[in-house]
PDB file of C-alpha atoms in Angstrom:
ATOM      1  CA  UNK A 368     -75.492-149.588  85.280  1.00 47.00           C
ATOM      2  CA  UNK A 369     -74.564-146.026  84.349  1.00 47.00           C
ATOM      3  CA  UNK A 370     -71.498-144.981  85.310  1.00 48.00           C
ATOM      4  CA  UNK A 371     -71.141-140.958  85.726  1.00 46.00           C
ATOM      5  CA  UNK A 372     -67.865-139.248  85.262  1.00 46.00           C
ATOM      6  CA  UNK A 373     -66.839-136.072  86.920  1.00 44.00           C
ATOM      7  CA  UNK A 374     -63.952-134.079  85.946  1.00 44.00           C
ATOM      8  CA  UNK A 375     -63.065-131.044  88.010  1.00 45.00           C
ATOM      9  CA  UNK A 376     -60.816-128.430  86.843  1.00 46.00           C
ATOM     10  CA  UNK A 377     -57.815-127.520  89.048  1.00 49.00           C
ATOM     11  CA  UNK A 378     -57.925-124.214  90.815  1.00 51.00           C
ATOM     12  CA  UNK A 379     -55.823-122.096  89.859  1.00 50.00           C
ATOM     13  CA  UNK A 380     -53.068-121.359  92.710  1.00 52.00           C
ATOM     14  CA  UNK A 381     -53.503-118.151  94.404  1.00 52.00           C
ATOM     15  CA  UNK A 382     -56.369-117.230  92.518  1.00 50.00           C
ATOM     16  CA  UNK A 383     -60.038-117.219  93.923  1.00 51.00           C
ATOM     17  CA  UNK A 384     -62.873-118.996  92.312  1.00 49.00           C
ATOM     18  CA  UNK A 385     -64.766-115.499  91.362  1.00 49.00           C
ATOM     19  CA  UNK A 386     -61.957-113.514  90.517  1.00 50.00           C
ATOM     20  CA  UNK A 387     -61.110-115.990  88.353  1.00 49.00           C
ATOM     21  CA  UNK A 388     -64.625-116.098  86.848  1.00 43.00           C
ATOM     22  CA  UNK A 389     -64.059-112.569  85.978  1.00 46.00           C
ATOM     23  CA  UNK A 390     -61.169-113.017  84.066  1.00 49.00           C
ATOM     24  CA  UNK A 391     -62.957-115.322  82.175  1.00 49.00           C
ATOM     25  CA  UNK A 392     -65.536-113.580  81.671  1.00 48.00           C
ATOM     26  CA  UNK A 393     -63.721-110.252  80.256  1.00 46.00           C
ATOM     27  CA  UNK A 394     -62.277-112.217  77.609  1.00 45.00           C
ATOM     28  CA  UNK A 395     -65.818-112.079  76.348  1.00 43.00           C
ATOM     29  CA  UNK A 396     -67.153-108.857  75.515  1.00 47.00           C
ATOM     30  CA  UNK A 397     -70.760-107.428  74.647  1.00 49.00           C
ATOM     31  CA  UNK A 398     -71.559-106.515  71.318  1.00 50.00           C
ATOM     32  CA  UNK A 399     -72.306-103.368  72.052  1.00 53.00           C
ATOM     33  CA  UNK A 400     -68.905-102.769  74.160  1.00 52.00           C
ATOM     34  CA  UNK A 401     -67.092-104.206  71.318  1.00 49.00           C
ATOM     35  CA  UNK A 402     -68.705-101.719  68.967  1.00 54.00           C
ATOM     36  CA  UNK A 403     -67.561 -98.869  70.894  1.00 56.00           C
ATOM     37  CA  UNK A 404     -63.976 -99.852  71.480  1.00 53.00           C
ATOM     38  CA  UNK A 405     -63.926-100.261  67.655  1.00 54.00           C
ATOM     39  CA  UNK A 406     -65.313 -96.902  67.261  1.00 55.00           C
ATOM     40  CA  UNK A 407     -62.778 -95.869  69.871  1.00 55.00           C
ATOM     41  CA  UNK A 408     -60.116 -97.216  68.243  1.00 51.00           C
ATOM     42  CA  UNK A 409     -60.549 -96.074  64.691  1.00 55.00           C
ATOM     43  CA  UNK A 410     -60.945 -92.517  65.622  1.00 52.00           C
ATOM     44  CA  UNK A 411     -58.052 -92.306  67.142  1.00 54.00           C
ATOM     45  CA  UNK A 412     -55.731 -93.970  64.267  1.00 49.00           C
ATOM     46  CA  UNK A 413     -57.532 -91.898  61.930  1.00 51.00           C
ATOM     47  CA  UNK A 414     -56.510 -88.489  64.346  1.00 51.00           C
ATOM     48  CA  UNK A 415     -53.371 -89.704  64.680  1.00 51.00           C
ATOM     49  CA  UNK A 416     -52.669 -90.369  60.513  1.00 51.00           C
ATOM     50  CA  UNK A 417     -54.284 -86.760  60.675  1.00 48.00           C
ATOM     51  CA  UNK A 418     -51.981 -85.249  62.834  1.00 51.00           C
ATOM     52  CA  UNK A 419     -48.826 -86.866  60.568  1.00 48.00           C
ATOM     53  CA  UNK A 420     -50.181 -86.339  57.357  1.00 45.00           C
ATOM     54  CA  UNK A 421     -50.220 -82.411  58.515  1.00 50.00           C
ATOM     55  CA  UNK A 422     -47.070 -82.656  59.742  1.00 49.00           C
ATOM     56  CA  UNK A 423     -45.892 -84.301  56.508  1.00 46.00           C
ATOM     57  CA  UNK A 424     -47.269 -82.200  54.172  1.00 47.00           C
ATOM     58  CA  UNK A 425     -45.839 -79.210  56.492  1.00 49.00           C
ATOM     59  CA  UNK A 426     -42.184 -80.706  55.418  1.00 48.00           C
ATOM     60  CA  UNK A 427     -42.896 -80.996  52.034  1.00 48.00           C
ATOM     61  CA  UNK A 428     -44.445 -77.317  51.611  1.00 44.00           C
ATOM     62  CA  UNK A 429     -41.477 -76.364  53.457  1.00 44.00           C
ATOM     63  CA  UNK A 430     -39.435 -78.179  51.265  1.00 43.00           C
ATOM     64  CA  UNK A 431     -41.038 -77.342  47.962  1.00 42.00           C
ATOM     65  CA  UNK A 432     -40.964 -73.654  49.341  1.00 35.00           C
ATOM     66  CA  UNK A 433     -36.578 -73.486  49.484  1.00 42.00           C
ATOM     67  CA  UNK A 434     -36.626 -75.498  46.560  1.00 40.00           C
ATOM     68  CA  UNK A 435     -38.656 -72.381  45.298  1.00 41.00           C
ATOM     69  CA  UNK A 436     -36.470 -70.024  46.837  1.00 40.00           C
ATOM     70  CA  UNK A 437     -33.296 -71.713  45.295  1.00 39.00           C
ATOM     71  CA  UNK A 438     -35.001 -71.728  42.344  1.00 34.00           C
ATOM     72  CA  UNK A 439     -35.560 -67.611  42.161  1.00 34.00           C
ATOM     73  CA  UNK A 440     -32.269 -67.169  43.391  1.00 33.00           C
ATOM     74  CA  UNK A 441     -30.480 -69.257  40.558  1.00 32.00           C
ATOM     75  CA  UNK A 442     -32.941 -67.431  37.888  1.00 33.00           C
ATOM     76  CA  UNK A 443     -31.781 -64.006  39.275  1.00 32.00           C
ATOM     77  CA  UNK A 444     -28.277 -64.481  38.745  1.00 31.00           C
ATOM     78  CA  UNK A 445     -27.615 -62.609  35.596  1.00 33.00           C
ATOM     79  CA  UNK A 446     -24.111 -61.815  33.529  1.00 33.00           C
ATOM     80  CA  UNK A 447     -23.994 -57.760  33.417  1.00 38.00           C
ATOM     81  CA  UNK A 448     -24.731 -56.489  29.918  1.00 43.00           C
ATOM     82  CA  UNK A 449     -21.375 -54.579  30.060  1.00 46.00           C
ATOM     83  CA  UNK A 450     -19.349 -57.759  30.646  1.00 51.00           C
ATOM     84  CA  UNK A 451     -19.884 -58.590  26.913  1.00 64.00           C
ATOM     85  CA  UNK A 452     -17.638 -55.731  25.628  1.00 79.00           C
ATOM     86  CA  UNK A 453     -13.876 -56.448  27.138  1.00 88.00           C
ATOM     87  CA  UNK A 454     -11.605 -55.032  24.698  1.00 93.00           C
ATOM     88  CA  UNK A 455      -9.205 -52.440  25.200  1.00 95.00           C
ATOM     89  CA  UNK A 456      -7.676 -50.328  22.063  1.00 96.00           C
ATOM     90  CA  UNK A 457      -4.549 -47.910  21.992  1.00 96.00           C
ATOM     91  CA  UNK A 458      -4.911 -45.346  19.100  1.00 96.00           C
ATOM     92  CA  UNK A 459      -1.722 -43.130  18.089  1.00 95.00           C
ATOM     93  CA  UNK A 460      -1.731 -40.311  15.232  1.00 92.00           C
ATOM     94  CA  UNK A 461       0.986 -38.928  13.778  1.00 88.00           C
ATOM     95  CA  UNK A 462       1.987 -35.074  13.727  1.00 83.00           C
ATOM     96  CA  UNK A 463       3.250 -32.495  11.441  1.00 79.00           C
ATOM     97  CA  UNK A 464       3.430 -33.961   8.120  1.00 81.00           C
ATOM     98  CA  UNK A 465       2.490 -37.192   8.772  1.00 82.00           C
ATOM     99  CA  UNK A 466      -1.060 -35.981  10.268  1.00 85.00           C
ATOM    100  CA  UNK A 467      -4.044 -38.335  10.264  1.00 85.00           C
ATOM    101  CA  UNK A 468      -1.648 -41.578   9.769  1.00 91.00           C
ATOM    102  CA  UNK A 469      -3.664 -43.818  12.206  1.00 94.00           C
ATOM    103  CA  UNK A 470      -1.597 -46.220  14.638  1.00 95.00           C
ATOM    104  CA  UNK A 471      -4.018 -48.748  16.644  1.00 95.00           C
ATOM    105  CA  UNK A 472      -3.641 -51.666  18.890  1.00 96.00           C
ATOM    106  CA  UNK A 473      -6.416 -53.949  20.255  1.00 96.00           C
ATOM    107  CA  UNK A 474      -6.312 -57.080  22.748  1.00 94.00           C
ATOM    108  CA  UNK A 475      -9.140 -58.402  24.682  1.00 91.00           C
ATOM    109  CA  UNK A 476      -9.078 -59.208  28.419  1.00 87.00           C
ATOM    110  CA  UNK A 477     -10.769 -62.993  28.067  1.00 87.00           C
ATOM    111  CA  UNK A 478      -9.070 -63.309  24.755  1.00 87.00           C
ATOM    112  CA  UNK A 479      -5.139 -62.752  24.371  1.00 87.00           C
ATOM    113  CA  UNK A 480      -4.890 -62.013  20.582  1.00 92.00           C
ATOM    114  CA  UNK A 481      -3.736 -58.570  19.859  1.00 95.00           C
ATOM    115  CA  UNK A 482      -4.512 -56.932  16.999  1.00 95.00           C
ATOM    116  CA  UNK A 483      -2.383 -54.393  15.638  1.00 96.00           C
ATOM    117  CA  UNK A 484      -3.142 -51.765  12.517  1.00 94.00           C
ATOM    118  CA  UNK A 485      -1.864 -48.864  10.771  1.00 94.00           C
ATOM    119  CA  UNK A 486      -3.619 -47.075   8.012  1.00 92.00           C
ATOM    120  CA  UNK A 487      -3.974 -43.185   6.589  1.00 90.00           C
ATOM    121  CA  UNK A 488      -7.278 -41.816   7.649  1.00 90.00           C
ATOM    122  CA  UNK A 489      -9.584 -38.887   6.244  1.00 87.00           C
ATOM    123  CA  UNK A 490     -10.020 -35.445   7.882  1.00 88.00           C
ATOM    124  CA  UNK A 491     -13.256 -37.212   9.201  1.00 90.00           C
ATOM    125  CA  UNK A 492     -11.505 -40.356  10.877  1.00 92.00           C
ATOM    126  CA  UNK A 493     -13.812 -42.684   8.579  1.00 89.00           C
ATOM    127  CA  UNK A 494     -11.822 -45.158   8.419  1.00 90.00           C
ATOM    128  CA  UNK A 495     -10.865 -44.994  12.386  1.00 92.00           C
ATOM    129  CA  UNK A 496     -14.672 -45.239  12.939  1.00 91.00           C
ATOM    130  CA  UNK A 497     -15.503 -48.496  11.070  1.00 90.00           C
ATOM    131  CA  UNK A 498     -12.760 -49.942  12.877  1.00 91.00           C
ATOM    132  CA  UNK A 499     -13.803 -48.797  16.634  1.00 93.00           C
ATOM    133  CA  UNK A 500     -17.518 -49.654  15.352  1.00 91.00           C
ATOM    134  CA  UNK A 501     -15.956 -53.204  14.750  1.00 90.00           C
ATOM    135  CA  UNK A 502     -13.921 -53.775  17.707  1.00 91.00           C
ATOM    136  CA  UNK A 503     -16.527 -51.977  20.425  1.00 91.00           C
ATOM    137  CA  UNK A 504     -13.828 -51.327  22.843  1.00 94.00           C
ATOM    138  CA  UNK A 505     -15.232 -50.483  26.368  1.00 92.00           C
ATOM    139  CA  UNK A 506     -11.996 -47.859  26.955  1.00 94.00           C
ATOM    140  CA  UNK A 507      -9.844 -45.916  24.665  1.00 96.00           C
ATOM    141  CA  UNK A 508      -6.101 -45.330  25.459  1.00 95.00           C
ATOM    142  CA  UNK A 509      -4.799 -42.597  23.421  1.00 94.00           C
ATOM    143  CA  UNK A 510      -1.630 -40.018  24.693  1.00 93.00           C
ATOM    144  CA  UNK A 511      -2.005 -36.754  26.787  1.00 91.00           C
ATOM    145  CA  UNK A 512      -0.474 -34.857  24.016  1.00 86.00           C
ATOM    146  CA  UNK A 513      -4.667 -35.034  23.102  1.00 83.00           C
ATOM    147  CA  UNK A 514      -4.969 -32.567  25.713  1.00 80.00           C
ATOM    148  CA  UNK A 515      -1.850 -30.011  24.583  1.00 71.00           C
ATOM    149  CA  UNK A 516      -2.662 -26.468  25.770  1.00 65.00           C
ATOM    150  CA  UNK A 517      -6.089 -27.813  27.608  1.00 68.00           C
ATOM    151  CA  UNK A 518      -7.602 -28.275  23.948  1.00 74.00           C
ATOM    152  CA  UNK A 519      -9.089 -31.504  22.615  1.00 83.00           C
ATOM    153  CA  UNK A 520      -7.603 -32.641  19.497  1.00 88.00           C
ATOM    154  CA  UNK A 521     -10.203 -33.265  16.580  1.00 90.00           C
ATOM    155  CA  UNK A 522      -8.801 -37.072  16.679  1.00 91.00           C
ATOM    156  CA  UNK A 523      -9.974 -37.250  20.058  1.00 92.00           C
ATOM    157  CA  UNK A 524     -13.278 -34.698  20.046  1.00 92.00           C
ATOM    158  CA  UNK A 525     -14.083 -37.096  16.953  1.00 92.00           C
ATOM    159  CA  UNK A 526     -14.228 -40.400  19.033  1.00 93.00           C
ATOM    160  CA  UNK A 527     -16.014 -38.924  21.295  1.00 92.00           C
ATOM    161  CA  UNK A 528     -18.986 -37.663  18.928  1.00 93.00           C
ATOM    162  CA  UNK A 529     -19.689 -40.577  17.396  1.00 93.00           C
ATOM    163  CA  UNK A 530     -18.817 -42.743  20.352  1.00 94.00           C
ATOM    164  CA  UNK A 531     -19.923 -40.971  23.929  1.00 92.00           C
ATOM    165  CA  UNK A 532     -20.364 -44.632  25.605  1.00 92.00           C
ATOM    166  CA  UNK A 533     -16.565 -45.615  25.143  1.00 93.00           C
ATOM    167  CA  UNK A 534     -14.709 -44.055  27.977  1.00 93.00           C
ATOM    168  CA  UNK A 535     -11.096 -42.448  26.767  1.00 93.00           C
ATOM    169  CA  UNK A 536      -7.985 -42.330  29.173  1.00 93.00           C
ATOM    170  CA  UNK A 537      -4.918 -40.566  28.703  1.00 92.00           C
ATOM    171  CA  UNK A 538      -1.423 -41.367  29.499  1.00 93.00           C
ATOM    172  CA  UNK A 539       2.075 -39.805  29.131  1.00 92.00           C
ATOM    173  CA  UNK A 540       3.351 -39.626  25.464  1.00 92.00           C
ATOM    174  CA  UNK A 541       6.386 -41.396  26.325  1.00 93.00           C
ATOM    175  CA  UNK A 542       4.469 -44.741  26.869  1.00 95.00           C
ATOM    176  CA  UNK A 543       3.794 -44.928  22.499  1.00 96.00           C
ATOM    177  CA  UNK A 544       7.515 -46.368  22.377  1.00 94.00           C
ATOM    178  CA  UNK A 545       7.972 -48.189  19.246  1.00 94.00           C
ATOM    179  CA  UNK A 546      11.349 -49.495  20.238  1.00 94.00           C
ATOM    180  CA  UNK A 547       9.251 -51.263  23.154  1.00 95.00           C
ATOM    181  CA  UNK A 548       6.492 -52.345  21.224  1.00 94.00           C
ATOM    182  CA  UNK A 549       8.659 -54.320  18.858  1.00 94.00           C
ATOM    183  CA  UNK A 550      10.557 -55.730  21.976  1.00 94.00           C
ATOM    184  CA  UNK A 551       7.041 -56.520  23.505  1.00 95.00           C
ATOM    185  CA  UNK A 552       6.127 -58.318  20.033  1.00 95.00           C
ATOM    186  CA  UNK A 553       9.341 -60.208  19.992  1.00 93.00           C
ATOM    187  CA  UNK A 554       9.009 -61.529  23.772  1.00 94.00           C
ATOM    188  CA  UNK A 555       5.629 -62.369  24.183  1.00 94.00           C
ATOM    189  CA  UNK A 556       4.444 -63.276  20.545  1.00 94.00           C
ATOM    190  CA  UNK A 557       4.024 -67.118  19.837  1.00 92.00           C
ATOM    191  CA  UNK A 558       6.145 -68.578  17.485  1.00 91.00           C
ATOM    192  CA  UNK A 559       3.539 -69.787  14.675  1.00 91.00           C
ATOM    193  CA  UNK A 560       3.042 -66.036  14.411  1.00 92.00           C
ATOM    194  CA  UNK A 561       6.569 -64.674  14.404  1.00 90.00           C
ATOM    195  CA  UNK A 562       6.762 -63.893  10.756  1.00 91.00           C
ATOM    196  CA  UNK A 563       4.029 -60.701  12.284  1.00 93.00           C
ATOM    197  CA  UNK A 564       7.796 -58.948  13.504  1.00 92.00           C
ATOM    198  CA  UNK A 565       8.698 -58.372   9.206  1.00 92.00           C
ATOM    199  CA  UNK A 566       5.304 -56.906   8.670  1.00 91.00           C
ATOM    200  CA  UNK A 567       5.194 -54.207  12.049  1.00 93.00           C
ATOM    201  CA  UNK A 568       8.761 -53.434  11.932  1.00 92.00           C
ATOM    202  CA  UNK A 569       8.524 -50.433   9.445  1.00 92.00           C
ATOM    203  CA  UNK A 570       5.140 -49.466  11.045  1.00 93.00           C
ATOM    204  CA  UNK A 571       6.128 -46.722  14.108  1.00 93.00           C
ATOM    205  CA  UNK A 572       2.751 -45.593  14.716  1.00 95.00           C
ATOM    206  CA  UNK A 573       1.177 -49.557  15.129  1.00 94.00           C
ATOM    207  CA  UNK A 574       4.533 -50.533  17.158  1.00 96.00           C
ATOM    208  CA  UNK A 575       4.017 -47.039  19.790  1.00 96.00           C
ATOM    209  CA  UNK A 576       0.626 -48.038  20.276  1.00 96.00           C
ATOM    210  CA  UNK A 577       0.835 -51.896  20.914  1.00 96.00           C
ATOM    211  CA  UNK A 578       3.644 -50.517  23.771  1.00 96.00           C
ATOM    212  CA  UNK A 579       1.321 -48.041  25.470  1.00 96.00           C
ATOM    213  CA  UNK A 580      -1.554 -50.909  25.114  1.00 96.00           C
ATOM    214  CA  UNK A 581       0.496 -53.546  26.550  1.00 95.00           C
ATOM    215  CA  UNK A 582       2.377 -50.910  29.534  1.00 94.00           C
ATOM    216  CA  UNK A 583      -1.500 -49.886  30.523  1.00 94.00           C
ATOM    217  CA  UNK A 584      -2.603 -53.397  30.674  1.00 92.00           C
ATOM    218  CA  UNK A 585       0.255 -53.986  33.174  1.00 91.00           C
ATOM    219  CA  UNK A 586      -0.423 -50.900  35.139  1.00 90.00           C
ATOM    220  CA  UNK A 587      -3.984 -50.475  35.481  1.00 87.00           C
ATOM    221  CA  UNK A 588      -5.341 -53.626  34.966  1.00 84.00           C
ATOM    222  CA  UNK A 589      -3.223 -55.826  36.947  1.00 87.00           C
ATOM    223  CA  UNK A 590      -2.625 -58.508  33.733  1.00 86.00           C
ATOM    224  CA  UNK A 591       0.923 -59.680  32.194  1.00 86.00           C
ATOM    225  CA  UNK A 592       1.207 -62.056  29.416  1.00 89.00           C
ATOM    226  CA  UNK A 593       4.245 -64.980  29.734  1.00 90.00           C
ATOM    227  CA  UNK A 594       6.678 -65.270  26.850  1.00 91.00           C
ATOM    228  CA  UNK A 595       5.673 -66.946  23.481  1.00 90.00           C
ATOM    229  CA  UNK A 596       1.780 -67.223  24.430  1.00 90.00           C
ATOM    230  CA  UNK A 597       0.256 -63.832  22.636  1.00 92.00           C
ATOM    231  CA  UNK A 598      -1.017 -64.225  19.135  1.00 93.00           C
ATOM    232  CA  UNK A 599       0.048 -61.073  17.287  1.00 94.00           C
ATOM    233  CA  UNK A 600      -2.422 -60.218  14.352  1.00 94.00           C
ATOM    234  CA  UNK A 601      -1.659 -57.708  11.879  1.00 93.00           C
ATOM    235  CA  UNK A 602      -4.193 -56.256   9.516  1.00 87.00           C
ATOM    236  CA  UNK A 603      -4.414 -53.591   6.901  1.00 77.00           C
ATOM    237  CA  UNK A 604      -6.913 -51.537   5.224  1.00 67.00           C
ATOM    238  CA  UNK A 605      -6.205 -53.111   1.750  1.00 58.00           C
ATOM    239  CA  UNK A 606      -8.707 -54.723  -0.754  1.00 57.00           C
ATOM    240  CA  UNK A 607     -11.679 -53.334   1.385  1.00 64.00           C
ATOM    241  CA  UNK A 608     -14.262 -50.303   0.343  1.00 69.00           C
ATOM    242  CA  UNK A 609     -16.348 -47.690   2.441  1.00 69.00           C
ATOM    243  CA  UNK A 610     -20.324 -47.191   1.247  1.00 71.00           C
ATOM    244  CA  UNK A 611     -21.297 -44.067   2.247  1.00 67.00           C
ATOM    245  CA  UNK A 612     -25.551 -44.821   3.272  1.00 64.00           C
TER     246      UNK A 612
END
């Protein structure tokens, strides 16, 4: 004898028979509704990668772009030509019989070496020009007494011919002190280059200019130098030669 065994499934509580049929049911979709939720869902995660990628690629043009713009900016920072040439030089020449003796100081802004000379020139300031062509000072310093009676001296009409970029600048002839300049000398000069003080001593000219060089730099361009920390170099014509070309 057969026996036959029934097994019932529980209801579940509060739930009705079809509504829970239906729940069943949805878990189990057509082909053809599966298809198009697929299709549905794929478009949009592919609009939605579209819409960041945009938006990423906006931040990185906009990134790349000030990069660019710091870029230009850095390239277009330039040095000045004119900042290359930042020496100064005092020139001083002796009157009456002791005409075309040359007295010249030189110091740099950036560089604090001063360079002091004193040499007899030609009528024609040769000498005077290979040094200035040397140097390329960016201003001249020479005394007022250049401008005695409203007339240009030839020292100073000279410069200017053969050297109409340097700018020349007068000041009182009472500045080219060579009692100062040797006091200057002996204050600020360092003192692995104090034996410089036998060679200027004798040399008025050299001395009155490096005091009017030194007084201007003070004055007008707002620089002083501390004790012992200027090197003082001296320098003479001697065992050179001119080729006239």
């Amino acid at each position: 004898m057969s026996e036959t065994f029934v097994v019932s499934k529980s209801p579940t509580p509060g739930i009705s028979g079809e509504e829970e049929l239906s729940q069943n049911n949805s878990k189990f979709l057509h082909p053809a509704a599966y298809t198009d939720a697929t299709k549905k869902c794929r478009k949009q995660w592919s609009t939605s990668n579209c819409n960041s990628a945009q938006r990423t690629s906006g931040r990185q043009s906009s990134t790349s772009l000030s990069t660019g713009e710091r870029s230009s900016v850095s390239k277009s920072s330039t040095t000045p030509q004119s900042c290359a040439n930042t020496k100064i030089v005092a020139i001083v020449e002796g009157r009456g019989i002791a005409r075309g003796e040359i007295g010249m100081a030189c110091l740099d802004i950036k560089n604090p070496v001063l360079l002091l000379s004193q040499f007899a020139d030609t009528q024609a300031y040769l000498r005077l020009a290979v040094q200035l062509n040397v140097l390329k000072p960016f201003e001249v310093v020479m005394p007022n007494t250049s401008l005695e009676h409203g007339s240009k001296t030839k020292l100073l009409c000279r410069i200017r011919e053969l050297f109409p970029e340097m700018t020349t600048v007068t000041v009182q002839r009472k500045y080219f002190n060579e009692t100062k300049g040797l006091q200057y000398i002996q204050e600020l000069c360092a003192s692995e280059y104090k034996t410089v003080e036998i060679e200027v001593s004798p040399k008025y000219y050299c001395l009155a200019a490096c005091a009017a060089l030194l007084k201007y730099f003070e004055f007008k361009q707002n620089v002083t130098f501390a004790c012992n920390s200027l090197k003082v170099v001296y320098s003479t014509s001697a065992d050179t030669t001119m080729i006239s070309m």
